[in-house]
Amino acid sequence: MTTELDKSLRSGAPSGRTLALENPACCDAFERTSQSRSVVLESPTISGDRDRYAAAAQAVEAADDSLHGIAYLLQPGELVLLFLKPHPLFIVLGSGSSLLGIALVTFFLAWMDRRFPGLPWHDSTIIAMGVVCGICRLLWQGLEWTSRVYILTDRRVIRRKGVLRVSVFECPLSKLQQTSVYQSLRERLFFLGSVYFATAGAASFIALWEFVARPFDVQRTVAEAIERYGRRRD
């Protein structure tokens, strides 16, 4: 721990709560044991950095238990600068269109039953079915929220998502040319946003982190990591 801390102080690495996965042997040994995981708290080079990095990473406390679920995504010795998840409002906002559709269909069928008696359903049954469908939609969105992880390391940006079909996106910092923040109306109402990533030669953005809290802090942290780590590897 002392050696790693000394290295971080000399290199001027970003401040805040930072995680390191170390593996002095090889990848196979890394997967067979969890003893190589360690948490490194780096000293800030600028006093204002600590608050900014802590604020950007406030969505999830990146503790050892959290690392257990993402260890397979990381390379030996890779520093985790940000470990985020979408804001919990993603569960409601992300399923808003579906919930609205379910509510409209339920209301229409219930109105039809009262307007034209004798139909093969009752309004109470339709309402109950609508409530069940809405709950199921929220539960599924909750699983989507659980599956999503956004990671910034000193080498890459990573996004994992998917419940039945898991999708993992990663891109080296040295290849990222642009990061942008977009806020839809529903995101802006709750001070959320999405961070987009683009590489050189790409016609559009290649990936995004959706519904993150304090998106401009997150985007600035990613941009600083690109300058500090990505440009250094060019």
XYZ file of N, CA and C in Angstrom:
702
model
N 0.825 -1.215 0.000
C 0.000 0.000 0.000
C 0.857 1.263 0.000
N 1.949 1.271 0.784
C 2.805 2.450 0.851
C 3.477 2.710 -0.478
N 3.939 1.607 -1.120
C 4.600 1.760 -2.417
C 3.659 2.333 -3.445
N 2.435 1.827 -3.503
C 1.450 2.309 -4.484
C 1.089 3.756 -4.233
N 0.989 4.128 -2.955
C 0.662 5.510 -2.627
C 1.780 6.439 -3.041
N 3.036 6.022 -2.811
C 4.170 6.848 -3.221
C 4.180 7.052 -4.720
N 3.886 5.988 -5.472
C 3.845 6.114 -6.931
C 2.793 7.109 -7.364
N 1.593 7.039 -6.735
C 0.512 7.945 -7.134
C 0.861 9.393 -6.824
N 1.576 9.618 -5.706
C 1.957 10.981 -5.369
C 2.961 11.538 -6.366
N 3.903 10.696 -6.798
C 4.920 11.162 -7.738
C 4.348 11.391 -9.129
N 3.363 10.556 -9.528
C 2.829 10.663 -10.886
C 1.770 11.734 -11.027
N 1.259 12.243 -9.895
C 0.217 13.275 -9.967
C -1.086 12.720 -10.471
N -1.439 11.482 -10.066
C -2.672 10.851 -10.517
C -3.852 11.580 -9.936
N -5.083 11.388 -10.512
C -6.257 12.110 -10.032
C -6.525 11.806 -8.583
N -7.078 12.782 -7.888
C -7.393 12.596 -6.489
C -8.745 11.975 -6.335
N -9.167 11.790 -5.052
C -10.443 11.177 -4.784
C -10.244 9.731 -4.421
N -11.357 9.011 -4.267
C -11.260 7.611 -3.902
C -10.973 6.800 -5.152
N -9.816 6.151 -5.181
C -9.358 5.450 -6.366
C -9.080 4.011 -6.008
N -9.437 3.101 -6.918
C -9.253 1.681 -6.680
C -8.171 1.142 -7.576
N -7.407 0.167 -7.073
C -6.371 -0.460 -7.885
C -6.501 -1.952 -7.801
N -6.425 -2.613 -8.951
C -6.343 -4.062 -9.009
C -4.915 -4.412 -9.358
N -4.254 -5.150 -8.486
C -2.868 -5.488 -8.704
C -2.739 -6.983 -8.900
N -1.852 -7.388 -9.808
C -1.602 -8.800 -10.044
C -0.150 -8.974 -10.419
N 0.706 -9.251 -9.459
C 2.120 -9.375 -9.768
C 2.462 -10.637 -10.521
N 1.553 -11.583 -10.584
C 1.857 -12.844 -11.272
C 1.335 -12.800 -12.684
N 0.082 -13.239 -12.919
C -0.471 -13.268 -14.266
C -1.975 -13.234 -14.166
N -2.648 -13.182 -15.323
C -4.108 -13.081 -15.346
C -4.763 -14.304 -14.726
N -4.198 -15.485 -14.929
C -4.788 -16.692 -14.364
C -4.778 -16.641 -12.845
N -3.664 -16.205 -12.302
C -3.583 -16.097 -10.850
C -4.554 -15.045 -10.337
N -4.755 -13.979 -11.127
C -5.691 -12.914 -10.745
C -7.095 -13.440 -10.620
N -7.500 -14.330 -11.521
C -8.848 -14.865 -11.487
C -9.007 -15.909 -10.395
N -7.902 -16.567 -9.992
C -8.024 -17.632 -8.994
C -8.070 -17.093 -7.579
N -7.634 -15.869 -7.372
C -7.575 -15.355 -6.011
C -8.083 -13.936 -5.961
N -8.643 -13.555 -4.848
C -9.116 -12.180 -4.674
C -8.196 -11.395 -3.751
N -7.098 -12.014 -3.323
C -6.223 -11.351 -2.386
C -5.429 -10.232 -3.021
N -5.349 -10.202 -4.333
C -4.563 -9.178 -5.010
C -5.294 -7.859 -5.114
N -6.584 -7.804 -4.721
C -7.320 -6.564 -4.812
C -6.965 -5.673 -3.633
N -6.788 -4.408 -3.882
C -6.492 -3.457 -2.819
C -7.141 -2.129 -3.139
N -7.382 -1.364 -2.127
C -7.965 -0.042 -2.279
C -6.896 0.992 -1.971
N -6.691 1.937 -2.880
C -5.658 2.950 -2.717
C -6.325 4.306 -2.635
N -6.052 5.044 -1.596
C -6.554 6.411 -1.451
C -5.418 7.347 -1.777
N -5.549 8.062 -2.910
C -4.456 8.885 -3.391
C -4.544 10.293 -2.838
N -3.393 10.903 -2.676
C -3.326 12.282 -2.188
C -3.542 13.242 -3.334
N -4.308 14.317 -3.151
C -4.589 15.251 -4.241
C -3.388 16.116 -4.570
N -3.284 16.468 -5.849
C -2.265 17.417 -6.262
C -2.783 18.837 -6.170
N -4.070 19.002 -6.299
C -4.711 20.311 -6.166
C -5.861 20.135 -5.195
N -6.026 21.038 -4.266
C -7.024 20.860 -3.223
C -8.425 20.745 -3.785
N -8.729 21.444 -4.901
C -10.070 21.399 -5.457
C -10.399 20.102 -6.151
N -9.385 19.313 -6.523
C -9.644 18.065 -7.241
C -10.411 17.067 -6.393
N -10.098 17.008 -5.100
C -10.708 15.985 -4.256
C -12.228 16.078 -4.276
N -12.763 17.275 -4.094
C -14.211 17.448 -4.067
C -14.830 17.116 -5.419
N -14.163 17.499 -6.516
C -14.731 17.259 -7.839
C -14.792 15.777 -8.156
N -13.727 15.056 -7.875
C -13.734 13.625 -8.171
C -14.700 12.883 -7.245
N -14.749 13.288 -5.994
C -15.677 12.644 -5.073
C -17.111 12.892 -5.495
N -17.413 14.102 -5.970
C -18.770 14.411 -6.406
C -19.150 13.626 -7.641
N -18.224 13.492 -8.574
C -18.526 12.775 -9.801
C -18.758 11.313 -9.548
N -18.119 10.770 -8.515
C -18.227 9.342 -8.245
C -19.210 9.034 -7.130
N -20.052 9.969 -6.749
C -20.900 9.780 -5.582
C -22.017 8.770 -5.794
N -22.295 8.353 -7.027
C -23.400 7.432 -7.275
C -23.195 6.095 -6.597
N -21.957 5.614 -6.561
C -21.682 4.289 -5.991
C -20.408 4.359 -5.172
N -20.404 3.817 -3.983
C -19.190 3.705 -3.188
C -18.419 2.511 -3.701
N -17.268 2.747 -4.300
C -16.499 1.684 -4.947
C -15.692 0.930 -3.900
N -16.346 0.061 -3.190
C -15.706 -0.725 -2.158
C -15.325 -2.085 -2.710
N -14.701 -2.903 -1.837
C -14.206 -4.192 -2.303
C -15.333 -5.101 -2.763
N -16.485 -5.030 -2.100
C -17.619 -5.855 -2.515
C -18.079 -5.498 -3.914
N -18.036 -4.213 -4.267
C -18.414 -3.799 -5.612
C -17.395 -4.280 -6.632
N -16.126 -4.262 -6.279
C -15.092 -4.723 -7.190
C -15.279 -6.185 -7.547
N -15.827 -6.962 -6.620
C -16.001 -8.378 -6.882
C -16.858 -8.608 -8.121
N -17.825 -7.734 -8.371
C -18.710 -7.915 -9.511
C -18.145 -7.421 -10.820
N -17.102 -6.581 -10.775
C -16.550 -6.038 -12.011
C -15.105 -6.452 -12.232
N -14.567 -7.302 -11.373
C -13.155 -7.658 -11.466
C -12.813 -8.259 -12.821
N -13.745 -9.025 -13.394
C -13.456 -9.676 -14.672
C -13.350 -8.673 -15.820
N -13.853 -7.446 -15.610
C -13.774 -6.430 -16.656
C -12.431 -5.704 -16.666
N -11.670 -5.849 -15.591
C -10.466 -5.055 -15.421
C -9.208 -5.854 -15.703
N -8.169 -5.123 -16.044
C -6.870 -5.719 -16.294
C -6.006 -5.583 -15.049
N -5.019 -6.474 -14.890
C -4.135 -6.374 -13.716
C -3.459 -5.008 -13.647
N -3.467 -4.410 -12.468
C -2.837 -3.116 -12.260
C -3.618 -1.931 -12.764
N -4.847 -2.129 -13.204
C -5.643 -1.044 -13.772
C -6.302 -0.238 -12.664
N -6.135 1.072 -12.707
C -6.710 1.964 -11.701
C -8.128 2.359 -12.081
N -9.064 2.207 -11.170
C -10.450 2.617 -11.378
C -10.613 4.044 -10.853
N -10.854 4.969 -11.766
C -11.014 6.372 -11.392
C -12.456 6.724 -11.081
N -13.386 6.153 -11.828
C -14.816 6.343 -11.576
C -15.521 5.006 -11.708
N -16.423 4.752 -10.791
C -17.257 3.544 -10.833
C -18.686 3.995 -10.580
N -19.483 4.086 -11.639
C -20.812 4.682 -11.558
C -21.898 3.727 -12.001
N -23.100 4.048 -11.569
C -24.315 3.428 -12.086
C -25.285 4.549 -12.453
N -26.264 4.279 -13.306
C -27.283 5.307 -13.540
C -27.970 5.690 -12.237
N -28.480 6.895 -12.198
C -29.245 7.322 -11.027
C -30.462 6.412 -10.870
N -30.879 6.114 -9.631
C -32.066 5.256 -9.432
C -33.319 5.736 -10.165
N -33.412 7.035 -10.461
C -34.557 7.525 -11.231
C -34.609 6.927 -12.637
N -33.507 6.308 -13.074
C -33.500 5.596 -14.348
C -34.608 4.548 -14.408
N -34.944 3.967 -13.276
C -35.977 2.920 -13.231
C -37.330 3.494 -13.639
N -37.642 4.692 -13.159
C -38.939 5.305 -13.467
C -38.888 6.038 -14.798
N -37.852 6.864 -14.987
C -37.778 7.665 -16.208
C -37.548 6.801 -17.439
N -36.779 5.757 -17.307
C -36.508 4.891 -18.443
C -37.698 4.069 -18.888
N -38.647 3.866 -18.010
C -39.851 3.108 -18.356
C -41.074 4.006 -18.482
N -40.867 5.318 -18.512
C -41.992 6.255 -18.539
C -42.906 6.078 -19.725
N -42.338 5.885 -20.916
C -43.166 5.729 -22.117
C -44.026 4.468 -22.033
N -43.415 3.378 -21.568
C -44.174 2.130 -21.442
C -45.287 2.260 -20.410
N -44.984 2.897 -19.287
C -46.003 3.072 -18.252
C -47.145 3.943 -18.744
N -46.825 4.968 -19.515
C -47.872 5.813 -20.072
C -48.749 5.021 -21.034
N -48.134 4.198 -21.877
C -48.903 3.365 -22.800
C -49.815 2.394 -22.076
N -49.292 1.763 -21.028
C -50.106 0.827 -20.235
C -51.285 1.565 -19.596
N -51.035 2.769 -19.084
C -52.104 3.533 -18.439
C -53.187 3.924 -19.439
N -52.803 4.327 -20.636
C -53.781 4.727 -21.649
C -54.634 3.546 -22.097
N -53.994 2.398 -22.336
C -54.749 1.208 -22.749
C -55.694 0.771 -21.644
N -55.225 0.796 -20.403
C -56.077 0.410 -19.265
C -57.270 1.346 -19.142
N -57.020 2.634 -19.247
C -58.109 3.608 -19.146
C -59.118 3.411 -20.276
N -58.620 3.179 -21.496
C -59.523 3.023 -22.642
C -60.403 1.785 -22.487
N -59.820 0.661 -22.104
C -60.606 -0.569 -21.960
C -61.603 -0.465 -20.808
N -61.187 0.186 -19.721
C -62.118 0.378 -18.605
C -63.269 1.290 -19.015
N -62.956 2.314 -19.793
C -64.023 3.200 -20.287
C -64.960 2.465 -21.234
N -64.417 1.602 -22.083
C -65.246 0.814 -22.997
C -66.216 -0.081 -22.232
N -65.753 -0.658 -21.122
C -66.632 -1.535 -20.345
C -67.793 -0.751 -19.754
N -67.550 0.459 -19.300
C -68.628 1.252 -18.724
C -69.528 1.868 -19.795
N -68.942 2.122 -20.946
C -69.723 2.732 -22.024
C -70.583 1.710 -22.745
N -70.085 0.504 -22.874
C -70.815 -0.555 -23.583
C -70.897 -1.790 -22.699
N -71.868 -1.847 -21.839
C -72.024 -3.005 -20.947
C -72.175 -4.293 -21.759
N -71.725 -5.398 -21.203
C -71.825 -6.673 -21.892
C -70.544 -7.119 -22.555
N -69.533 -6.308 -22.550
C -68.237 -6.715 -23.110
C -67.629 -7.823 -22.246
N -66.765 -8.671 -22.841
C -66.254 -9.841 -22.103
C -65.178 -9.497 -21.077
N -65.201 -8.339 -20.497
C -64.271 -7.996 -19.421
C -64.927 -6.957 -18.535
N -64.410 -6.841 -17.339
C -64.906 -5.863 -16.376
C -63.821 -4.827 -16.120
N -64.232 -3.623 -15.826
C -63.260 -2.554 -15.625
C -62.310 -2.840 -14.471
N -62.815 -3.488 -13.410
C -61.939 -3.810 -12.276
C -60.846 -4.798 -12.680
N -61.201 -5.752 -13.548
C -60.207 -6.719 -14.030
C -59.153 -6.023 -14.888
N -59.615 -5.126 -15.751
C -58.693 -4.405 -16.617
C -57.738 -3.542 -15.793
N -58.269 -2.863 -14.785
C -57.420 -2.022 -13.939
C -56.380 -2.862 -13.206
N -56.819 -4.009 -12.690
C -55.878 -4.893 -11.987
C -54.775 -5.381 -12.926
N -55.159 -5.742 -14.152
C -54.170 -6.195 -15.128
C -53.202 -5.061 -15.490
N -53.732 -3.838 -15.595
C -52.871 -2.695 -15.892
C -51.849 -2.450 -14.788
N -52.299 -2.577 -13.528
C -51.383 -2.395 -12.398
C -50.292 -3.461 -12.418
N -50.684 -4.713 -12.689
C -49.702 -5.806 -12.734
C -48.686 -5.572 -13.856
N -49.178 -5.152 -15.007
C -48.267 -4.884 -16.135
C -47.305 -3.746 -15.808
N -47.810 -2.706 -15.136
C -46.948 -1.594 -14.754
C -45.866 -2.022 -13.775
N -46.249 -2.857 -12.800
C -45.272 -3.345 -11.821
C -44.215 -4.214 -12.502
N -44.654 -5.077 -13.416
C -43.702 -5.928 -14.140
C -42.731 -5.080 -14.960
N -43.248 -4.016 -15.573
C -42.368 -3.137 -16.353
C -41.340 -2.454 -15.460
N -41.731 -2.015 -14.284
C -40.795 -1.395 -13.358
C -39.760 -2.395 -12.847
N -40.203 -3.622 -12.595
C -39.262 -4.655 -12.140
C -38.209 -4.944 -13.206
N -38.648 -5.005 -14.464
C -37.690 -5.243 -15.543
C -36.706 -4.084 -15.662
N -37.219 -2.861 -15.533
C -36.329 -1.701 -15.602
C -35.361 -1.700 -14.424
N -35.818 -2.210 -13.283
C -34.925 -2.335 -12.141
C -33.791 -3.306 -12.412
N -34.092 -4.402 -13.106
C -33.037 -5.340 -13.491
C -32.059 -4.685 -14.471
N -32.603 -3.859 -15.392
C -31.731 -3.132 -16.306
C -30.803 -2.196 -15.533
N -31.335 -1.516 -14.539
C -30.512 -0.622 -13.728
C -29.422 -1.395 -12.999
N -29.792 -2.560 -12.456
C -28.811 -3.377 -11.729
C -27.675 -3.821 -12.634
N -27.980 -4.111 -13.887
C -26.976 -4.658 -14.802
C -26.026 -3.597 -15.346
N -26.378 -2.325 -15.243
C -25.580 -1.264 -15.862
C -24.473 -0.787 -14.942
N -23.285 -0.733 -15.486
C -22.106 -0.246 -14.762
C -21.297 0.622 -15.716
N -20.869 1.782 -15.242
C -20.019 2.682 -16.013
C -18.691 2.822 -15.279
N -17.595 2.556 -15.973
C -16.276 2.551 -15.341
C -15.303 3.400 -16.145
N -14.579 4.238 -15.461
C -13.455 4.978 -16.042
C -12.191 4.526 -15.338
N -11.214 4.041 -16.097
C -9.931 3.653 -15.524
C -8.834 4.528 -16.114
N -7.612 4.278 -15.718
C -6.493 5.024 -16.282
C -6.133 4.531 -17.680
N -6.908 3.550 -18.210
C -6.641 3.033 -19.543
C -7.849 3.104 -20.473
N -9.063 2.951 -19.926
C -10.230 2.760 -20.779
C -11.468 3.390 -20.157
N -12.498 3.532 -21.000
C -13.859 3.715 -20.498
C -14.610 2.416 -20.794
N -15.438 2.004 -19.861
C -16.139 0.720 -19.966
C -17.604 0.944 -19.647
N -18.472 0.262 -20.393
C -19.900 0.255 -20.088
C -20.415 -1.176 -20.194
N -21.046 -1.639 -19.130
C -21.680 -2.960 -19.155
C -23.170 -2.786 -18.943
N -23.977 -3.483 -19.768
C -25.424 -3.420 -19.611
C -26.036 -4.707 -20.153
N -27.316 -4.899 -19.851
C -28.040 -6.050 -20.375
C -28.396 -7.046 -19.292
N -29.619 -7.557 -19.358
C -30.094 -8.553 -18.404
C -29.936 -9.954 -18.992
N -30.622 -10.231 -20.087
C -30.510 -11.537 -20.735
C -29.323 -11.572 -21.699
N -29.141 -10.476 -22.416
C -28.004 -10.356 -23.327
C -27.078 -9.273 -22.798
N -25.949 -9.681 -22.280
C -25.012 -8.738 -21.682
C -24.133 -8.140 -22.771
N -24.031 -6.814 -22.758
C -23.201 -6.091 -23.721
C -22.131 -5.312 -22.963
N -20.887 -5.484 -23.359
C -19.772 -4.768 -22.737
C -19.078 -3.940 -23.809
N -19.027 -2.629 -23.579
C -18.306 -1.712 -24.473
C -17.075 -1.207 -23.755
N -15.967 -1.128 -24.468
C -14.772 -0.534 -23.907
C -14.012 0.190 -25.012
N -13.320 1.246 -24.624
C -12.534 2.019 -25.586
C -11.330 2.604 -24.862
N -10.130 2.431 -25.400
C -8.940 3.025 -24.772
C -9.044 4.549 -24.723
N -8.526 5.124 -23.677
C -8.556 6.578 -23.552
C -7.805 7.254 -24.690
N -6.772 6.596 -25.188
C -5.966 7.201 -26.251
C -6.736 7.350 -27.558
N -7.846 6.612 -27.719
C -8.628 6.683 -28.951
C -9.827 7.617 -28.843
N -10.146 8.037 -27.646
C -11.287 8.938 -27.468
C -10.895 10.353 -27.879
N -11.686 10.943 -28.753
C -11.404 12.282 -29.249
C -12.382 13.319 -28.720
N -13.556 12.878 -28.290
C -14.568 13.848 -27.874
C -15.485 13.237 -26.828
N -15.836 14.030 -25.846
C -16.858 13.651 -24.868
C -17.860 14.794 -24.795
N -19.126 14.472 -24.744
C -20.183 15.488 -24.725
C -21.258 15.099 -23.725
N -21.980 16.089 -23.264
C -23.103 15.881 -22.352
C -24.390 16.277 -23.054
N -25.381 15.403 -22.976
C -26.706 15.708 -23.520
C -27.731 15.504 -22.416
N -28.616 16.466 -22.264
C -29.679 16.377 -21.269
C -31.033 16.467 -21.962
N -31.782 15.382 -21.909
C -33.157 15.435 -22.386
C -33.989 16.214 -21.369
N -35.221 16.519 -21.729
C -36.069 17.293 -20.827
C -36.271 16.574 -19.507
N -36.556 15.275 -19.567
C -36.798 14.532 -18.329
C -35.536 14.432 -17.484
N -34.347 14.343 -18.136
C -33.104 14.315 -17.372
C -32.828 15.667 -16.730
N -33.060 16.726 -17.485
C -32.762 18.064 -16.974
C -33.642 18.421 -15.787
N -34.878 17.954 -15.781
C -35.776 18.244 -14.669
C -35.239 17.706 -13.345
N -34.442 16.631 -13.428
C -33.908 15.996 -12.219
C -32.390 16.147 -12.125
N -31.832 17.093 -12.890
C -30.399 17.398 -12.845
C -29.551 16.175 -13.204
N -30.027 15.417 -14.169
C -29.292 14.259 -14.670
C -28.837 14.538 -16.095
N -28.131 13.597 -16.698
C -27.689 13.758 -18.072
C -26.997 12.506 -18.565
N -26.655 12.509 -19.848
C -25.958 11.388 -20.475
C -24.637 11.892 -21.046
N -23.586 11.110 -20.842
C -22.259 11.447 -21.336
C -21.973 10.598 -22.568
N -21.651 11.254 -23.677
C -21.415 10.576 -24.953
C -19.916 10.551 -25.263
N -19.500 9.477 -25.963
C -18.102 9.307 -26.321
C -17.973 9.126 -27.831
N -16.936 9.743 -28.409
C -16.679 9.621 -29.845
C -15.192 9.405 -30.069
N -14.866 8.634 -31.106
C -13.482 8.395 -31.492
C -13.193 9.098 -32.811
N -11.921 9.193 -33.144
C -11.528 9.832 -34.396
C -12.069 9.039 -35.575
N -12.664 9.735 -36.530
C -13.180 9.090 -37.726
C -14.575 8.522 -37.589
N -15.128 8.521 -36.386
C -16.478 7.988 -36.193
C -17.503 9.009 -36.670
N -18.539 8.519 -37.372
C -19.574 9.422 -37.895
C -20.484 9.940 -36.792
N -20.559 9.219 -35.686
C -21.412 9.628 -34.570
C -20.794 9.122 -33.279
N -21.463 9.396 -32.186
C -20.982 8.922 -30.896
C -21.110 7.400 -30.828
N -20.110 6.758 -30.237
C -20.054 5.297 -30.238
C -20.654 4.677 -28.980
N -20.796 5.446 -27.929
C -21.346 4.907 -26.685
C -21.764 6.057 -25.788
N -22.517 5.741 -24.758
C -22.949 6.764 -23.814
C -23.173 6.157 -22.446
N -23.054 7.014 -21.438
C -23.430 6.691 -20.068
C -24.726 7.442 -19.788
N -25.808 6.716 -19.590
C -27.126 7.326 -19.467
C -27.504 7.620 -18.023
N -28.275 8.697 -17.838
C -28.906 9.032 -16.565
C -27.903 9.083 -15.406
N -26.768 9.734 -15.620
C -25.796 9.867 -14.547
C -26.041 11.162 -13.786
N -25.762 11.138 -12.496
C -25.875 12.344 -11.687
C -24.673 13.242 -11.948
N -24.878 14.552 -11.876
C -23.838 15.544 -12.110
C -23.057 15.224 -13.393
N -23.746 15.206 -14.516
C -23.104 14.761 -15.761
C -21.928 15.627 -16.193
N -21.976 16.935 -15.899
C -20.877 17.798 -16.316
C -19.613 17.539 -15.494
N -19.780 17.189 -14.225
C -18.627 16.789 -13.425
C -18.026 15.492 -13.953
N -18.902 14.560 -14.308
C -18.422 13.282 -14.841
C -17.696 13.497 -16.161
N -18.285 14.314 -17.049
C -17.658 14.573 -18.346
C -16.303 15.244 -18.171
N -16.212 16.181 -17.232
C -14.941 16.861 -17.002
C -13.891 15.890 -16.454
N -14.320 14.976 -15.585
C -13.399 13.985 -15.043
C -12.866 13.074 -16.146
N -13.748 12.658 -17.062
C -13.315 11.817 -18.180
C -12.341 12.582 -19.071
N -12.651 13.842 -19.368
C -11.767 14.645 -20.219
C -10.396 14.811 -19.583
N -10.362 15.033 -18.278
C -9.076 15.164 -17.596
C -8.303 13.855 -17.621
N -9.008 12.726 -17.481
C -8.334 11.424 -17.547
C -7.750 11.183 -18.932
N -8.472 11.613 -19.970
C -7.957 11.461 -21.337
C -6.670 12.255 -21.503
N -6.664 13.489 -20.998
C -5.469 14.319 -21.118
C -4.317 13.775 -20.294
N -4.625 13.261 -19.114
C -3.568 12.830 -18.201
C -3.024 11.452 -18.532
N -3.896 10.556 -18.946
C -3.474 9.176 -19.201
C -3.463 8.825 -20.679
N -4.531 9.201 -21.402
C -4.625 8.813 -22.808
C -3.570 9.468 -23.668
N -3.367 10.780 -23.498
C -2.372 11.475 -24.314
C -0.960 11.028 -23.960
N -0.769 10.614 -22.713
C 0.551 10.165 -22.278
C 0.977 8.883 -22.956
N -0.038 8.083 -23.392
C 0.280 6.809 -24.031
C 0.420 6.920 -25.527
N 0.135 8.096 -26.080
C 0.268 8.276 -27.543
C 1.724 8.163 -27.971
